Coordinates of C-alpha atoms and ligand atoms in Angstrom, one line a residue:
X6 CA -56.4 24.1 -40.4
X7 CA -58.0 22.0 -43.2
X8 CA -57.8 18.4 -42.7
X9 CA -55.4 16.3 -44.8
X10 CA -56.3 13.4 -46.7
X11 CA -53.4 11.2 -45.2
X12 CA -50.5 11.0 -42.3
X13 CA -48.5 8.9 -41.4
X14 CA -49.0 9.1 -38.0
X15 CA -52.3 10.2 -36.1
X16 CA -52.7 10.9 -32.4
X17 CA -55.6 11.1 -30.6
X18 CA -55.7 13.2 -27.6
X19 CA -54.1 16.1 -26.8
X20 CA -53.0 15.3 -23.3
X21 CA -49.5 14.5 -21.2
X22 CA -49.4 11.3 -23.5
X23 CA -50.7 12.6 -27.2
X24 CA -48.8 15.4 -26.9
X25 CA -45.6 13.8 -24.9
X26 CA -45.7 11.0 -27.8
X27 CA -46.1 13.9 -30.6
X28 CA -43.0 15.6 -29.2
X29 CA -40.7 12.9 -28.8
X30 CA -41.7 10.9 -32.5
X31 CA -41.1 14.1 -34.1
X32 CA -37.3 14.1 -32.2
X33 CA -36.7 10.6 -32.9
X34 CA -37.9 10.6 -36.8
X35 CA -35.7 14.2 -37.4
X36 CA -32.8 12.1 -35.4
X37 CA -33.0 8.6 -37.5
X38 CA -33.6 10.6 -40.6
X39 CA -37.0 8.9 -40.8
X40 CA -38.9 11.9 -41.2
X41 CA -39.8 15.1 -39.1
X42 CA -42.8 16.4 -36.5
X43 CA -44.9 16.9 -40.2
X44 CA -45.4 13.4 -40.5
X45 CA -47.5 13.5 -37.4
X46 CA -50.7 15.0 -36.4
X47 CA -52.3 15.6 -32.8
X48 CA -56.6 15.2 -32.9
X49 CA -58.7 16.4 -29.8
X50 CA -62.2 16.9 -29.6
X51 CA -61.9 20.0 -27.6
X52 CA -58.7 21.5 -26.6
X53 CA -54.8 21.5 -26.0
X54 CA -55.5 20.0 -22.2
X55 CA -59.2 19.4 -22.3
X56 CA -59.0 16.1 -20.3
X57 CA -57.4 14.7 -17.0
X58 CA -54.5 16.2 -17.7
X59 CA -55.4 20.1 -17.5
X60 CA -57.2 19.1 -13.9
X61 CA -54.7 17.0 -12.4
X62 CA -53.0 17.4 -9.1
X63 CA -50.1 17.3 -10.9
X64 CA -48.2 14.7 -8.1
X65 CA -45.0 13.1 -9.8
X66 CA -43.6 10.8 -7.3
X67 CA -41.7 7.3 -7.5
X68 CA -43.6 5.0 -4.5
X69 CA -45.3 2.5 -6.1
X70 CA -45.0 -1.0 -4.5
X71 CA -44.8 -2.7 -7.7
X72 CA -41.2 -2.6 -9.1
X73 CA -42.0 -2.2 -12.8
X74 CA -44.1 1.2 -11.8
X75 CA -41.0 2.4 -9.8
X76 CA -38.6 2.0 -12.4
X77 CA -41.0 3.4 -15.1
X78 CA -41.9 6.9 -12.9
X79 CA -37.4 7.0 -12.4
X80 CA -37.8 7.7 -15.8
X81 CA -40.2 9.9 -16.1
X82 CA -39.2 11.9 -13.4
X83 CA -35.5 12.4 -15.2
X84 CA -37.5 13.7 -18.0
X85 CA -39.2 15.8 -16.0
X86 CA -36.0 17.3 -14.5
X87 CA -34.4 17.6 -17.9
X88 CA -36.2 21.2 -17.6
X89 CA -38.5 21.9 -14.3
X90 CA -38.9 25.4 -15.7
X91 CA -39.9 24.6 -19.2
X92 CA -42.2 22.3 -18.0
X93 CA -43.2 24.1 -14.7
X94 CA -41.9 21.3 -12.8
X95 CA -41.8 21.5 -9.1
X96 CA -39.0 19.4 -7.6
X97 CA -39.7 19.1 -4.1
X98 CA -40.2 16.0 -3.5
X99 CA -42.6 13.6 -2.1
X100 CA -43.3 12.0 1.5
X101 CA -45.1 8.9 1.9
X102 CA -46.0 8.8 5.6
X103 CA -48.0 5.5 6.7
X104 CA -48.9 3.4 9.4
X105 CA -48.2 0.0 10.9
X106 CA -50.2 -1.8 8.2
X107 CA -48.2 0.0 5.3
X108 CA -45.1 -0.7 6.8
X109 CA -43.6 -3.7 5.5
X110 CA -44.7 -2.5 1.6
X111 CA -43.0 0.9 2.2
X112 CA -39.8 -1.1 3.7
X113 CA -39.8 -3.0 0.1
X114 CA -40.2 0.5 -1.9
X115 CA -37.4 2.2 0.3
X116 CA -35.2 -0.6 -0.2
X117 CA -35.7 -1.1 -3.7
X118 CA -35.5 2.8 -4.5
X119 CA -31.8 2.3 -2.8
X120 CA -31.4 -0.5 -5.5
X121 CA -32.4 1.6 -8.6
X122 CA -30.4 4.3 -7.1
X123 CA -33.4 6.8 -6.8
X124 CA -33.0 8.5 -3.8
X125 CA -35.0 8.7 -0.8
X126 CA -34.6 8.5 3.0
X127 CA -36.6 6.0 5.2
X128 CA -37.4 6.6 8.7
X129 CA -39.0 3.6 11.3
X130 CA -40.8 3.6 14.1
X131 CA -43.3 5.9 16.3
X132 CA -40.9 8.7 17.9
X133 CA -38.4 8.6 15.1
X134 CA -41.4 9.3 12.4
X135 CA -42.5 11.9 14.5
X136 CA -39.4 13.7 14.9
X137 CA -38.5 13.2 11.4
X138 CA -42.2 15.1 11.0
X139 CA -41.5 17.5 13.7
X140 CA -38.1 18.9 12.3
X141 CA -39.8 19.6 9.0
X142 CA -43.2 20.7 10.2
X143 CA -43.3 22.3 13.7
X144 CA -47.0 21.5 14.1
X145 CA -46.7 17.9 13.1
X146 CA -49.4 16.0 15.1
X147 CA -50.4 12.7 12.9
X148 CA -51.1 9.9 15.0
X149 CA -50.0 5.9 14.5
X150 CA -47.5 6.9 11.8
X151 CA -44.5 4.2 12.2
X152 CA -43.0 5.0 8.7
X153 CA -41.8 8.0 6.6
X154 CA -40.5 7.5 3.0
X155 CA -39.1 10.5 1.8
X156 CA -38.2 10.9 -1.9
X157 CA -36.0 13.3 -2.6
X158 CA -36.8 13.7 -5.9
X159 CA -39.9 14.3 -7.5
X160 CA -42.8 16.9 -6.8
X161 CA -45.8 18.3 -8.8
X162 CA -45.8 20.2 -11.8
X163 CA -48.3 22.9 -12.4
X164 CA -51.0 21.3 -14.9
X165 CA -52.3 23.0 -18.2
X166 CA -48.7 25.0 -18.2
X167 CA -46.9 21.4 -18.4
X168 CA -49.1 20.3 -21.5
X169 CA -48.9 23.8 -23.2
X170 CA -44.7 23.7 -23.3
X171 CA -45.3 19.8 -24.3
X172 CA -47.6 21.4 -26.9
X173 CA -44.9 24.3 -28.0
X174 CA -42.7 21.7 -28.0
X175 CA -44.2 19.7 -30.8
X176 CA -45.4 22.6 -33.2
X177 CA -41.7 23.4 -33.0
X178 CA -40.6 20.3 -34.1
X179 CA -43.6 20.8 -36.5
X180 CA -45.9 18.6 -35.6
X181 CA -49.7 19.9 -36.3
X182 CA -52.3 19.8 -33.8
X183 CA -55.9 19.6 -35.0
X184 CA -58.4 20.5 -31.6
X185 CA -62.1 20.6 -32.0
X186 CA -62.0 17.5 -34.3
X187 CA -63.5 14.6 -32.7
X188 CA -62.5 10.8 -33.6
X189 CA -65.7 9.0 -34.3
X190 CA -64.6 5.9 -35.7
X191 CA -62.3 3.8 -37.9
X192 CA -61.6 2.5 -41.0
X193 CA -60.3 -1.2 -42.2
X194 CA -59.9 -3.7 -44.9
X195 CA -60.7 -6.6 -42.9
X196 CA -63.2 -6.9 -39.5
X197 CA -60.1 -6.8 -36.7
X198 CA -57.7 -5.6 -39.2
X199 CA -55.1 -2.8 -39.6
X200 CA -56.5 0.7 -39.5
X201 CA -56.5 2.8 -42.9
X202 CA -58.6 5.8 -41.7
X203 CA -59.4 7.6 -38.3
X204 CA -63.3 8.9 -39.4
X205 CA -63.9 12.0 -37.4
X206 CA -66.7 15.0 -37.3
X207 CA -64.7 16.7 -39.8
X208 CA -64.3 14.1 -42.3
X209 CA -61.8 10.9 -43.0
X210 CA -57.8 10.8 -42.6
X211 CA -56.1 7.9 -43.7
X212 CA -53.1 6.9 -41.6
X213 CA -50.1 4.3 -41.5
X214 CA -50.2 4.6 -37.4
X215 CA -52.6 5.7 -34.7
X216 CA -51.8 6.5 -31.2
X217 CA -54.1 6.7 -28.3
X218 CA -54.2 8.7 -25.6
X219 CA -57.3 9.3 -25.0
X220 CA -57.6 9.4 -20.9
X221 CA -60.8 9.0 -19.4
X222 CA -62.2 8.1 -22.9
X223 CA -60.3 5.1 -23.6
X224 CA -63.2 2.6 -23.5
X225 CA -64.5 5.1 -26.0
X226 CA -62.1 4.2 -28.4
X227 CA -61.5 0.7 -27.1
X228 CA -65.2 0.3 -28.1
X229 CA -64.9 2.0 -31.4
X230 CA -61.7 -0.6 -32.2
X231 CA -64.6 -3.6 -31.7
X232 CA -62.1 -4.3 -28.9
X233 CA -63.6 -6.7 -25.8
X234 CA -65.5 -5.7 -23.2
X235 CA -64.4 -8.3 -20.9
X236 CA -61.6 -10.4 -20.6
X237 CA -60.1 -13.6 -18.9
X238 CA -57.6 -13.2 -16.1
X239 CA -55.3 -15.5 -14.9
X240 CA -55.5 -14.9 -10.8
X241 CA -52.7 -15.0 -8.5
X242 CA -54.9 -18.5 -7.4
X243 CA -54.1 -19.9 -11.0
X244 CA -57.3 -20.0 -12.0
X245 CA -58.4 -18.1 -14.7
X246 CA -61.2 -15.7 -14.3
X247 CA -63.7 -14.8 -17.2
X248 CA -65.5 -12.1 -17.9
X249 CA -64.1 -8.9 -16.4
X250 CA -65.4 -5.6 -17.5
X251 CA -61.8 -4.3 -19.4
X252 CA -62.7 -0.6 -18.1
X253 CA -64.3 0.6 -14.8
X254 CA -64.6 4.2 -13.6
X255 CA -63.4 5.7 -10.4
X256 CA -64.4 9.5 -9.1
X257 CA -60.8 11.3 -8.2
X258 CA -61.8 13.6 -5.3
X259 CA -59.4 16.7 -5.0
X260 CA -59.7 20.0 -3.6
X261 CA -58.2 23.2 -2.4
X262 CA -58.1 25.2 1.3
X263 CA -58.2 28.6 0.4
X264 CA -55.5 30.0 2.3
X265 CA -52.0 31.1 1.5
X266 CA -49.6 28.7 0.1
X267 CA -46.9 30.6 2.3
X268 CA -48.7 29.0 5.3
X269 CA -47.7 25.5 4.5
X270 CA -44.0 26.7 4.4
X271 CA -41.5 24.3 6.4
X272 CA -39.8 25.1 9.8
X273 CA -36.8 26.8 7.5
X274 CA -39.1 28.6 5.3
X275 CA -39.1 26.3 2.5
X276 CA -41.7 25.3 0.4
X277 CA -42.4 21.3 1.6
X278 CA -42.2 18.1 -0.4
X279 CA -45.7 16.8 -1.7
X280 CA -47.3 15.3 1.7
X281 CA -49.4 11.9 1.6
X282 CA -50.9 10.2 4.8
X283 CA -52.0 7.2 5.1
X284 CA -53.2 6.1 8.5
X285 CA -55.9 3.9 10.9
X286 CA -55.9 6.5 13.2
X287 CA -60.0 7.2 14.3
X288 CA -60.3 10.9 12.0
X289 CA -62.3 13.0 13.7
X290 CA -64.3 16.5 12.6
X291 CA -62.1 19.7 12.9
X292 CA -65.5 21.4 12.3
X293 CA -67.9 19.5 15.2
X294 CA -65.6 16.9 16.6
X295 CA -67.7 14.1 15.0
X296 CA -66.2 10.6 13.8
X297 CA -65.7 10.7 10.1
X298 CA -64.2 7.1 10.0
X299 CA -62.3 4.8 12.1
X300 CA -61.5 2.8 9.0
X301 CA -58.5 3.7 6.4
X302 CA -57.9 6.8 5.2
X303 CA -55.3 8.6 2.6
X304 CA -54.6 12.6 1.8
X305 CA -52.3 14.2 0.0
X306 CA -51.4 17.9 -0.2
X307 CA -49.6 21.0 -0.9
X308 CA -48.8 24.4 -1.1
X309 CA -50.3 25.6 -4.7
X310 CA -50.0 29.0 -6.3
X311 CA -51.5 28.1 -9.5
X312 CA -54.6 26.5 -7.4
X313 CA -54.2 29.0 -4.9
X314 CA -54.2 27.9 -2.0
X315 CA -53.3 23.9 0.0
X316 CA -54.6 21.5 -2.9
X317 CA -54.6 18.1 -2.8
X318 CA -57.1 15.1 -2.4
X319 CA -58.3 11.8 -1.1
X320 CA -59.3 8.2 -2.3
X321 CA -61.3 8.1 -4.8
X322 CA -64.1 5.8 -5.0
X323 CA -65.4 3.6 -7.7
X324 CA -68.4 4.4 -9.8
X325 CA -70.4 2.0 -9.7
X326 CA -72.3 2.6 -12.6
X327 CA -72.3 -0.3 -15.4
X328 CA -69.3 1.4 -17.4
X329 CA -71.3 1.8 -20.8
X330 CA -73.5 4.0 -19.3
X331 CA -71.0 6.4 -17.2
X332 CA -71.2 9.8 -18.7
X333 CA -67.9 11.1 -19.3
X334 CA -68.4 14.2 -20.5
X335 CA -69.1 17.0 -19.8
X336 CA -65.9 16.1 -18.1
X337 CA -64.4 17.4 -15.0
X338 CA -65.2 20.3 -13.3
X339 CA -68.4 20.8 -16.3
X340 CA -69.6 17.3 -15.0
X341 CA -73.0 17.4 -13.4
X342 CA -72.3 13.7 -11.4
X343 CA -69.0 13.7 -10.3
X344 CA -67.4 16.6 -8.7
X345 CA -66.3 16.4 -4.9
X346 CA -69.0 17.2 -2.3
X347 CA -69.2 18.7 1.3
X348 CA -68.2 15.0 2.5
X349 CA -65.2 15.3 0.9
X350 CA -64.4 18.6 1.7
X351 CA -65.1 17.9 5.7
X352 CA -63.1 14.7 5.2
X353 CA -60.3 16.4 3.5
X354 CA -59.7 19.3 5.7
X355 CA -60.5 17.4 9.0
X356 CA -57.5 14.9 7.7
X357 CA -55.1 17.7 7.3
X358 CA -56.1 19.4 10.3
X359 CA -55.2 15.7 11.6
X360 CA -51.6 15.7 10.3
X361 CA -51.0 19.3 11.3
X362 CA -52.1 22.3 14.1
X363 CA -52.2 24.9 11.3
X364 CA -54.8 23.6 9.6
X365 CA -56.9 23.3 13.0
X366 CA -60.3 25.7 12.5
X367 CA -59.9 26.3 8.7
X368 CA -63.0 24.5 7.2
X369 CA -64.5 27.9 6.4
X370 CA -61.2 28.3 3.9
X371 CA -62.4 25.2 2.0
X372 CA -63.0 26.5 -1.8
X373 CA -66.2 25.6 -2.5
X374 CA -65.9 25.3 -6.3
X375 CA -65.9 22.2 -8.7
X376 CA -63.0 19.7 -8.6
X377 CA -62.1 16.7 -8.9
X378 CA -62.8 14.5 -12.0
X379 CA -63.2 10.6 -13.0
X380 CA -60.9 8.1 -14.7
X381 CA -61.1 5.0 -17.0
X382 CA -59.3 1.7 -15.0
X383 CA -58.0 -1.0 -16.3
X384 CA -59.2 -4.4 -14.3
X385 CA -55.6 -4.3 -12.2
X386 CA -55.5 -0.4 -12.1
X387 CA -52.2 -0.2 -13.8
X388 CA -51.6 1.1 -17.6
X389 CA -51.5 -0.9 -20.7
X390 CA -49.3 0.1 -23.0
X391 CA -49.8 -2.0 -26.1
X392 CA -50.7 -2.4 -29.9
X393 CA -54.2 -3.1 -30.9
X394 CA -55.6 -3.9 -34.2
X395 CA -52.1 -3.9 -36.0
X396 CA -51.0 -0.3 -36.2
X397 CA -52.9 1.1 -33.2
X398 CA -50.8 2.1 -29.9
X399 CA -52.9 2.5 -26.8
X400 CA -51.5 5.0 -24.1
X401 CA -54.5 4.2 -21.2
X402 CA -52.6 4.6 -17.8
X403 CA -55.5 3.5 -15.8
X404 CA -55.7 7.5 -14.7
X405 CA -52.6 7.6 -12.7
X406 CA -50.1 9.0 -15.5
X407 CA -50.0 12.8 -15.5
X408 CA -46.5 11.6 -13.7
X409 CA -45.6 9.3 -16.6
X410 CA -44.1 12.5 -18.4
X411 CA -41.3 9.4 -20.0
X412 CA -43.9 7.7 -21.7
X413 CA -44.2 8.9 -24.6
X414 CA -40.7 9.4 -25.1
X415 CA -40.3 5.5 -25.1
X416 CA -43.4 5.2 -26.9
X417 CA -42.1 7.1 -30.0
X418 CA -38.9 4.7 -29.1
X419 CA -40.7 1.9 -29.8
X420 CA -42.9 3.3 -33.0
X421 CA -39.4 3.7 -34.5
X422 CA -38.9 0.1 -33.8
X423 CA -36.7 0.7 -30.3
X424 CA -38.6 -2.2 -27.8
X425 CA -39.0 -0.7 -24.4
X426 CA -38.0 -2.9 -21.5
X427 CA -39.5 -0.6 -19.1
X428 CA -43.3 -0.7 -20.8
X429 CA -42.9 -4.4 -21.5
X430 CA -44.8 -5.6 -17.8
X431 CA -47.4 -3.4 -19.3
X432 CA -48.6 -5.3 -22.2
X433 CA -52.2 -6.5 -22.5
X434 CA -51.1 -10.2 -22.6
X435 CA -50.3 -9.9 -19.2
X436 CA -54.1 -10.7 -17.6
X437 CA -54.4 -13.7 -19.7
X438 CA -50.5 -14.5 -19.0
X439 CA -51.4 -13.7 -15.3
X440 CA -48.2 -12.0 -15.2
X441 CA -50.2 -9.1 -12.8
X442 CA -47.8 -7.0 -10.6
X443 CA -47.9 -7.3 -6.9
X444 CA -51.0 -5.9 -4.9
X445 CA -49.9 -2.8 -1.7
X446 CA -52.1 -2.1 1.1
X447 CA -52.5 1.2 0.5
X448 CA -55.9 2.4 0.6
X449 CA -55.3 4.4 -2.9
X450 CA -56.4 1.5 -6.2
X451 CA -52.5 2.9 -8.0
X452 CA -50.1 2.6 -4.9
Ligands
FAD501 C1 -58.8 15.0 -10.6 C2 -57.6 14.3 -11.1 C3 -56.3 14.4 -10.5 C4 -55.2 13.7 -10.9 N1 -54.0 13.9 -10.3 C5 -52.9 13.2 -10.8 C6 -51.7 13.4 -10.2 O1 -51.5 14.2 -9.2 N2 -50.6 12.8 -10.7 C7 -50.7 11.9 -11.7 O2 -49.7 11.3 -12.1 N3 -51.9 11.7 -12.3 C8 -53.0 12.3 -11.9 N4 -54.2 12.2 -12.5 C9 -54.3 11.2 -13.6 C10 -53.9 12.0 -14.9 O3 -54.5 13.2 -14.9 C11 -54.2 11.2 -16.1 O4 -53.8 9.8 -15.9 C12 -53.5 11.7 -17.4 O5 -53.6 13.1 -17.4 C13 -54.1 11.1 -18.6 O6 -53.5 11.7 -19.7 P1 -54.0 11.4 -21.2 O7 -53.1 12.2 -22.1 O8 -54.1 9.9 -21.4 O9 -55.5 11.9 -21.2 P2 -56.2 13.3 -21.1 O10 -55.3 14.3 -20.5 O11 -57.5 13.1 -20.6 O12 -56.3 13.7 -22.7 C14 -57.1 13.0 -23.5 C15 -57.6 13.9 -24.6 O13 -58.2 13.1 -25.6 C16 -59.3 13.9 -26.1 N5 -60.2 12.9 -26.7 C17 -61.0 12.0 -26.1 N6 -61.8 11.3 -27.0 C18 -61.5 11.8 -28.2 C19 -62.0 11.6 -29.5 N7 -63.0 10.7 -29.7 N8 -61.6 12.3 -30.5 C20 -60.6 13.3 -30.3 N9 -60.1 13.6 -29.1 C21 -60.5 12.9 -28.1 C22 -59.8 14.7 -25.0 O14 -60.5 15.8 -25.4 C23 -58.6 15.0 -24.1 O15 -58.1 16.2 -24.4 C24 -55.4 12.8 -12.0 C25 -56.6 12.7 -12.7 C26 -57.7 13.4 -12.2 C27 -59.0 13.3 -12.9

């Protein structure tokens, strides 16, 4: 495709977001009479799901202990369900299983879900937890679990196939997507100003509008918009807090137990809800009995065709690495730094050995290929959503948004002028504001 001279609007990124935000613009402008999907184009430096979004997990679940993430993944989950087939959605739901410490949070999210009418079933207590465990899973053995929230709703989707049918999606509508064209800069009248032209490898394109989702590469373009690298904060103490670094890294570990999907099937022979453990409970080696940790620990996992096999993962863990220097690419599996280890794998498989007999013995199952991938963080860990430099919209979920299917759709709401109260806690002002949503105990930096 050659490159045009101008468009109207220019998306960078060819991810859940680019491509969510392509699709639904394209439906709102044909169904305002604003214009159609030819007034936008898609730009990605490699390929239709090049980035975190054609390696992730895939999780879409609601718990999140800050309300204004809950009631923005309700939405994106009903835009997942408005076709699990199309978009090789998976809805099986999701368990959030926890100990004593997590308790009180996951009382909050259980009662709150009630409130938003998103439906889930909360079990308390020791024996109840494990029988609620037991009926499900015959082999449930997890110790120090006093809580189960379990969403009945939500699931995983299947990765690259989710972004392809986003990207079938968009052409239909005819939006064009341009891959292998890389955004290298940008264009303006005035230092800070409006931006006029996306400069790329294959030459300038004006534009009225530019969207960003670039993923792991949003301090990229943050630092190519002369946006700053640290910012003031306004703590839960009142005080304000200067100079944080706007963008950290963290290395998502993730990996998959070679063994048939089938074997994870539920005492009814069904296929489970997603499963995530949090516990305090001393993990020990299902390969020489060792201590791993007596400290906090998290998993999550399931049965995965398109992984083949149990996939699923663990904390990650920040890089600590001054940010400019982090090498994102090659990203992802091609990354020389940060793909999962033997630790992990030990870890991993000892935890769900942990939570469940049939796992017992199976470290030799562990696939020992690359996985896993890093992230760009925002200083809180939760998205911004906001406009930059005028005419810029920046899509940077702090790396937990493959869920955030809804996104774009109320992104393209509000490029046709629609404000969005559910993206509004998300705005940039927010640090400076010190309007910061509440902190969890969870062990995972996005819970
Ligand atoms: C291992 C792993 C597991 C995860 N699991 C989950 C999960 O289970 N559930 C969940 O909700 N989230 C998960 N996430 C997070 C989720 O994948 C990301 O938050 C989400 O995919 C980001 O989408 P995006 O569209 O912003 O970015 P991406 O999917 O990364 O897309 C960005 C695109 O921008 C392109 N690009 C970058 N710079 C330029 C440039 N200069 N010019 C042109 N193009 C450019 C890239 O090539 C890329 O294709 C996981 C992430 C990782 C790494």
């Amino acid at each position: 495709m050659a490159i045009p001279a101008h468009v109207k609007y220019l998306i960078i990124g060819a991810g859940i977001h680019g491509l969510s935000t392509a699709y639904h613009l394209a439906q709102q402008l044909r169904a305002q009479g604003k214009g159609d999907g030819k007034d936008i184009l898609v730009v990605d430096k490699s390929g239709i799901a090049a980035g975190a979004s054609g390696i992730a997990c895939g999780v879409v679940r609601n718990n999140y202990f800050q309300p204004a993430m809950r009631e923005l993944m309700a939405h994106s989950v009903s835009v997942w369900e408005t076709d699990p087939e199309g978009y090789s959605y998976h809805p099986v739901g999701y368990m959030q299983i926890s100990p004593e410490s997590m308790h009180a949070d996951v009382a909050t999210i259980a009662q709150q879900q009630k409130d938003i009418g998103y439906e889930s079933t909360f079990i308390e207590g020791e024996k109840e937890s494990s029988d609620y465990m037991k009926n499900m899973f015959h082999d449930w053995q997890a110790q120090g679990i006093t809580s189960v929230l379990h969403e009945k709703r939500g699931g995983y989707a299947n990765n690259t196939k989710a972004i392809y049918a986003l990207a079938t999606r968009a052409e239909n509508e005819g939006v064009r997507i341009l891959t292998g064209c890389k955004v290298t800069g940008f264009k303006s009248d005035s230092a800070g100003g409006a931006i006029k032209a996306v400069e790329t490898d294959k030459g300038d394109i004006g534009c009225d509008q530019v969207v960003i989702g670039a993923g792991p590469w949003a301090k990229t373009v943050w630092d190519m918009l002369e946006l700053p690298k640290a910012i003031s904060i306004k703590g839960a103490d009142g005080q304000m807090h200067n100079n944080i670094p706007m963008w950290i890294y963290w290395s998502l570990q993730e990996g998959t137990l070679g063994v048939d999907p089938e074997l994870q099937k539920t005492n009814d022979g069904q296929f489970p809800p997603v499963i995530h453990v949090d516990s305090n409970a001393p993990l020990y080696s299902t390969y020489d009995g060792s201590l791993i940790t007596d400290k906090m620990w998290g998993i999550y996992y399931k049965p995965d065709f398109h992984f083949g096999g149990i996939q699923g993962g663990a904390a990650p863990y920040a890089i600590d690495t001054d940010p400019d220097d982090v090498a994102v690419d090659p990203y992802g599996v091609d990354s020389p730094d940060f793909v999962v280890g033997e630790d992990f794998a030990h870890m991993w498989v000892s935890a769900l050995a942990h939570c469940q007999k049939r796992f017992e013995g199976k470290f030799e199952f562990y696939k020992n290929e690359p996985s896993g991938g890093i992230g760009s963080f925002t200083p809180d860990s939760f998205p911004v959503f906001d406009v930059f430099r005028e005419n810029c919209y920046l899509i940077a979920d702090s790396n937990h948004g493959y869920k955030m299917l809804g996104v774009g759709k109320l992104v393209a709401e509000e490029l046709c002028g629609q404000k969005s109260r559910l993206l509004e806690p998300f705005r940039f002002s927010r640090y400076a504001e010190g309007k910061l949503h509440p902190v969890s105990s969870s062990p995972f930096p996005w819970s």
